[in-house]
XYZ file of C-alpha atoms in Angstrom:
297
model
C 132.667 79.780 94.004
C 129.803 79.780 91.502
C 126.821 80.558 93.710
C 124.408 80.469 90.776
C 125.503 76.938 89.932
C 125.224 75.865 93.553
C 121.739 77.364 93.762
C 120.688 75.588 90.572
C 121.848 72.250 91.981
C 120.113 72.191 95.359
C 119.681 68.574 96.388
C 116.000 67.670 96.382
C 113.737 64.672 96.335
C 113.200 63.956 92.641
C 111.169 61.106 91.252
C 108.635 61.127 88.401
C 108.404 64.911 88.367
C 107.641 65.208 92.094
C 107.662 68.804 93.327
C 109.891 69.476 96.350
C 110.184 73.275 96.622
C 110.990 73.300 100.355
C 114.628 74.399 100.027
C 113.980 76.950 97.240
C 111.218 78.559 99.318
C 113.448 78.816 102.390
C 116.295 80.254 100.308
C 114.008 82.824 98.674
C 112.711 83.779 102.123
C 116.280 84.097 103.448
C 117.248 86.300 100.482
C 114.315 88.585 101.220
C 115.305 88.871 104.865
C 118.976 89.442 103.896
C 117.867 92.279 101.629
C 116.145 93.839 104.638
C 118.883 93.141 107.210
C 122.116 91.485 106.091
C 123.171 90.599 109.658
C 119.905 89.100 110.909
C 119.713 85.502 112.098
C 116.383 83.771 111.535
C 115.344 82.043 114.733
C 113.301 78.967 113.841
C 110.629 79.602 116.452
C 110.136 83.134 115.054
C 109.981 82.257 111.348
C 108.302 78.838 111.510
C 104.859 80.356 110.899
C 106.066 82.297 107.846
C 107.739 79.212 106.384
C 104.683 77.018 106.980
C 102.475 79.546 105.209
C 104.835 79.613 102.230
C 104.823 75.813 102.036
C 101.031 75.706 102.293
C 100.640 78.342 99.578
C 103.401 77.381 97.136
C 104.472 73.904 98.183
C 103.210 70.456 97.186
C 99.591 69.423 97.881
C 100.507 67.172 100.820
C 101.238 68.670 104.228
C 104.916 69.174 105.002
C 107.128 70.707 107.696
C 109.326 73.797 107.621
C 111.818 71.874 109.782
C 112.911 69.810 106.776
C 114.509 72.608 104.710
C 115.686 74.515 107.795
C 117.928 71.562 108.700
C 118.754 70.017 105.316
C 119.620 73.199 103.394
C 122.866 73.285 105.406
C 124.142 70.374 103.305
C 123.962 72.465 100.134
C 126.546 74.946 101.406
C 124.282 78.015 101.164
C 122.839 78.017 104.706
C 124.117 77.676 108.240
C 122.347 76.849 111.515
C 123.451 77.356 115.091
C 121.752 76.788 118.457
C 122.233 78.148 121.950
C 124.839 75.401 122.351
C 126.915 76.451 119.339
C 127.242 75.794 115.581
C 125.280 73.025 113.912
C 121.648 72.044 113.441
C 119.919 69.874 116.056
C 118.071 67.979 113.319
C 114.537 68.066 111.942
C 112.662 67.565 115.209
C 110.314 70.474 115.896
C 110.857 70.354 119.648
C 114.647 70.406 119.294
C 114.600 73.281 116.816
C 112.343 75.337 119.063
C 113.861 74.572 122.448
C 117.533 74.884 121.448
C 117.020 78.344 119.958
C 118.026 77.134 116.502
C 118.674 80.050 114.146
C 119.733 80.035 110.520
C 121.074 82.453 107.935
C 122.859 82.429 104.595
C 126.316 80.818 104.653
C 129.226 83.232 105.342
C 130.699 82.870 101.854
C 127.346 83.617 100.228
C 126.778 86.649 102.461
C 130.190 88.001 101.495
C 129.509 87.421 97.789
C 126.169 89.250 98.038
C 127.849 92.235 99.670
C 130.535 92.373 96.952
C 128.043 92.003 94.116
C 124.575 93.366 94.994
C 123.189 92.136 91.664
C 123.948 88.525 92.625
C 120.892 88.397 94.888
C 118.550 89.045 91.972
C 120.310 86.483 89.785
C 120.041 83.802 92.458
C 116.370 84.601 92.974
C 115.848 84.383 89.199
C 117.391 80.880 89.114
C 115.176 79.710 91.986
C 112.023 81.143 90.432
C 112.730 79.797 86.933
C 113.610 76.313 88.112
C 110.792 75.718 90.578
C 107.742 77.878 89.838
C 105.641 78.995 86.843
C 105.956 82.624 85.683
C 102.397 83.430 86.795
C 103.505 83.047 90.433
C 106.866 84.845 90.328
C 105.646 88.344 91.183
C 103.412 87.370 94.076
C 106.019 84.945 95.432
C 108.581 87.762 95.554
C 106.048 89.846 97.479
C 105.339 86.949 99.844
C 109.024 86.598 100.814
C 109.738 90.328 100.815
C 112.056 90.323 97.802
C 112.378 93.539 95.827
C 113.897 92.796 92.426
C 114.666 95.240 89.670
C 112.470 94.754 86.568
C 115.481 93.588 84.539
C 116.186 90.929 87.173
C 112.598 89.712 87.108
C 112.489 89.476 83.320
C 115.939 87.998 82.642
C 116.019 84.299 81.786
C 118.651 82.149 83.435
C 121.256 81.115 80.844
C 121.440 77.661 82.452
C 117.845 76.904 81.530
C 116.418 75.864 78.212
C 114.677 78.537 76.175
C 110.935 78.664 75.834
C 109.334 78.236 72.434
C 107.914 81.662 71.613
C 105.406 80.034 69.252
C 103.600 78.180 72.011
C 101.280 81.015 72.988
C 100.019 81.496 69.446
C 99.654 77.749 68.848
C 97.711 77.188 72.080
C 95.445 80.207 71.682
C 94.700 79.158 68.098
C 93.928 75.583 69.177
C 91.401 76.894 71.703
C 90.033 79.487 69.266
C 91.079 82.410 71.455
C 88.765 81.649 74.336
C 89.354 80.529 77.916
C 89.022 76.753 78.135
C 87.310 77.093 81.526
C 84.900 80.020 81.191
C 84.796 80.900 77.487
C 86.077 84.462 77.947
C 87.257 85.779 74.561
C 87.840 89.520 75.036
C 89.684 91.650 72.488
C 90.694 95.268 72.077
C 90.404 95.783 68.359
C 91.978 92.692 66.823
C 94.237 91.947 69.810
C 93.197 89.351 72.443
C 93.445 90.739 75.963
C 93.593 88.769 79.202
C 94.172 85.412 77.480
C 97.268 83.362 78.247
C 98.839 80.036 77.301
C 99.139 77.992 80.503
C 101.470 75.019 80.868
C 99.681 72.062 82.446
C 102.906 70.317 83.459
C 105.034 73.268 84.509
C 107.878 74.264 82.230
C 110.113 74.288 85.331
C 109.402 70.542 85.664
C 110.215 69.645 82.056
C 106.769 70.415 80.723
C 107.129 70.714 76.939
C 106.086 73.725 74.875
C 103.506 71.584 73.054
C 99.822 72.154 72.414
C 98.927 68.985 74.351
C 100.611 70.489 77.422
C 98.806 73.797 77.096
C 95.497 75.465 77.812
C 94.199 78.827 76.719
C 93.050 80.426 79.992
C 91.985 83.887 81.047
C 94.293 85.596 83.531
C 92.094 84.712 86.532
C 91.786 81.023 85.738
C 95.469 80.748 84.775
C 96.471 82.016 88.236
C 94.003 79.698 89.992
C 95.167 76.747 87.867
C 98.818 77.358 88.772
C 97.920 77.758 92.463
C 96.097 74.425 92.555
C 92.592 75.806 93.049
C 91.567 74.483 89.612
C 92.524 71.336 87.739
C 91.414 68.930 85.024
C 89.888 65.605 86.014
C 88.877 62.459 84.198
C 86.960 63.070 81.009
C 88.564 66.520 80.754
C 86.159 67.994 83.263
C 87.090 70.950 85.463
C 88.118 70.321 89.070
C 87.574 72.994 91.733
C 89.423 72.486 95.005
C 87.504 72.388 98.262
C 90.284 74.644 99.592
C 88.982 77.488 97.422
C 86.492 79.638 99.333
C 84.486 82.396 97.720
C 81.306 83.642 99.364
C 80.332 86.366 96.942
C 78.318 85.885 93.752
C 81.334 86.671 91.530
C 83.480 83.933 93.103
C 80.616 81.465 92.870
C 79.871 82.307 89.244
C 83.477 82.452 88.009
C 85.027 79.652 90.057
C 82.926 77.275 92.153
C 80.262 76.931 89.465
C 82.923 75.507 87.118
C 83.091 72.222 89.057
C 82.337 69.301 86.767
C 81.994 71.359 83.591
C 83.762 70.047 80.480
C 86.838 71.885 79.272
C 86.022 74.068 76.260
C 88.042 72.948 73.240
C 90.395 72.426 71.649
C 89.027 72.689 68.130
C 88.799 69.531 66.007
C 92.213 68.410 64.804
C 94.097 69.957 67.730
C 95.464 67.693 70.437
C 93.742 67.921 73.853
C 95.753 67.904 77.081
C 97.774 64.690 77.274
C 96.854 62.312 80.076
C 100.374 62.298 81.527
C 100.478 66.086 81.850
C 96.946 66.224 83.276
C 97.788 63.563 85.865
C 101.011 65.370 86.855
C 99.078 68.564 87.581
C 96.515 66.711 89.689
C 99.256 64.988 91.717
C 101.700 67.865 92.088
C 99.691 71.102 91.957
C 95.969 70.585 92.629
C 95.195 71.040 96.324
C 92.900 68.788 98.312
C 89.752 67.062 97.169
C 87.594 68.439 94.351
C 84.181 69.963 94.963
C 81.217 67.997 93.646
C 79.525 69.390 90.573
C 76.661 71.760 91.428
C 73.181 70.251 91.274
C 71.427 70.938 88.004
């Protein structure tokens, strides 16, 4: 059985680029726990809090339940659930999952394959990360689920996925004149820009093109906050800051909350600004909660 292919084809809600990372997050979490203890069953009542935190941190903006992937991942052939009554999931009801002692773990065939080929775990994780999350979140997501991947596994591209255009970074940074579109940071060491990155607005994992009008030049801090939904771009290409972001110190206020309502810096004349469709996708699928009002002048 081709477990990589099965992982790449998890059945998910898909319409107009809607993000539905529930199953990938559960599978990544299960891989991390398998790496720690290959025989462990994950009792729903014990892991529900962990799964809810993952969904809140890396899932879609709207609230969702960990019960959904815990039950439905069984249908993809990579996960099994049993209760105190025997094999089979009791459904997606929270009360039933808790009271019946529902516990899940990787399917027997997948567990056997992982024991035979230890490198398979990293390849499966790579497919899940590449297909559902931007590169800026891969490292911290592995830490969040307890996955320890070899550097080669983290860096290897999945052969099933399209290749990135290596020119995009240079084209985007040039369009924004090598400065962060949110704060204006333009640091260099000698002639080499440092801490500046080309961010996809519509994530590459969700068919975002490697085009200038789907990119922003952002500093490392604002790139991470943009991909985590703390920052966005609103109407009139003004910066959105989520009310979910909390920073009490002067640095957080100066570098993040004070950005609310400011215009995006750039791109230079002749370069295409962020396309409306990509901007709207990010607001719908990534940006969390309501935006903060612009600070009083």
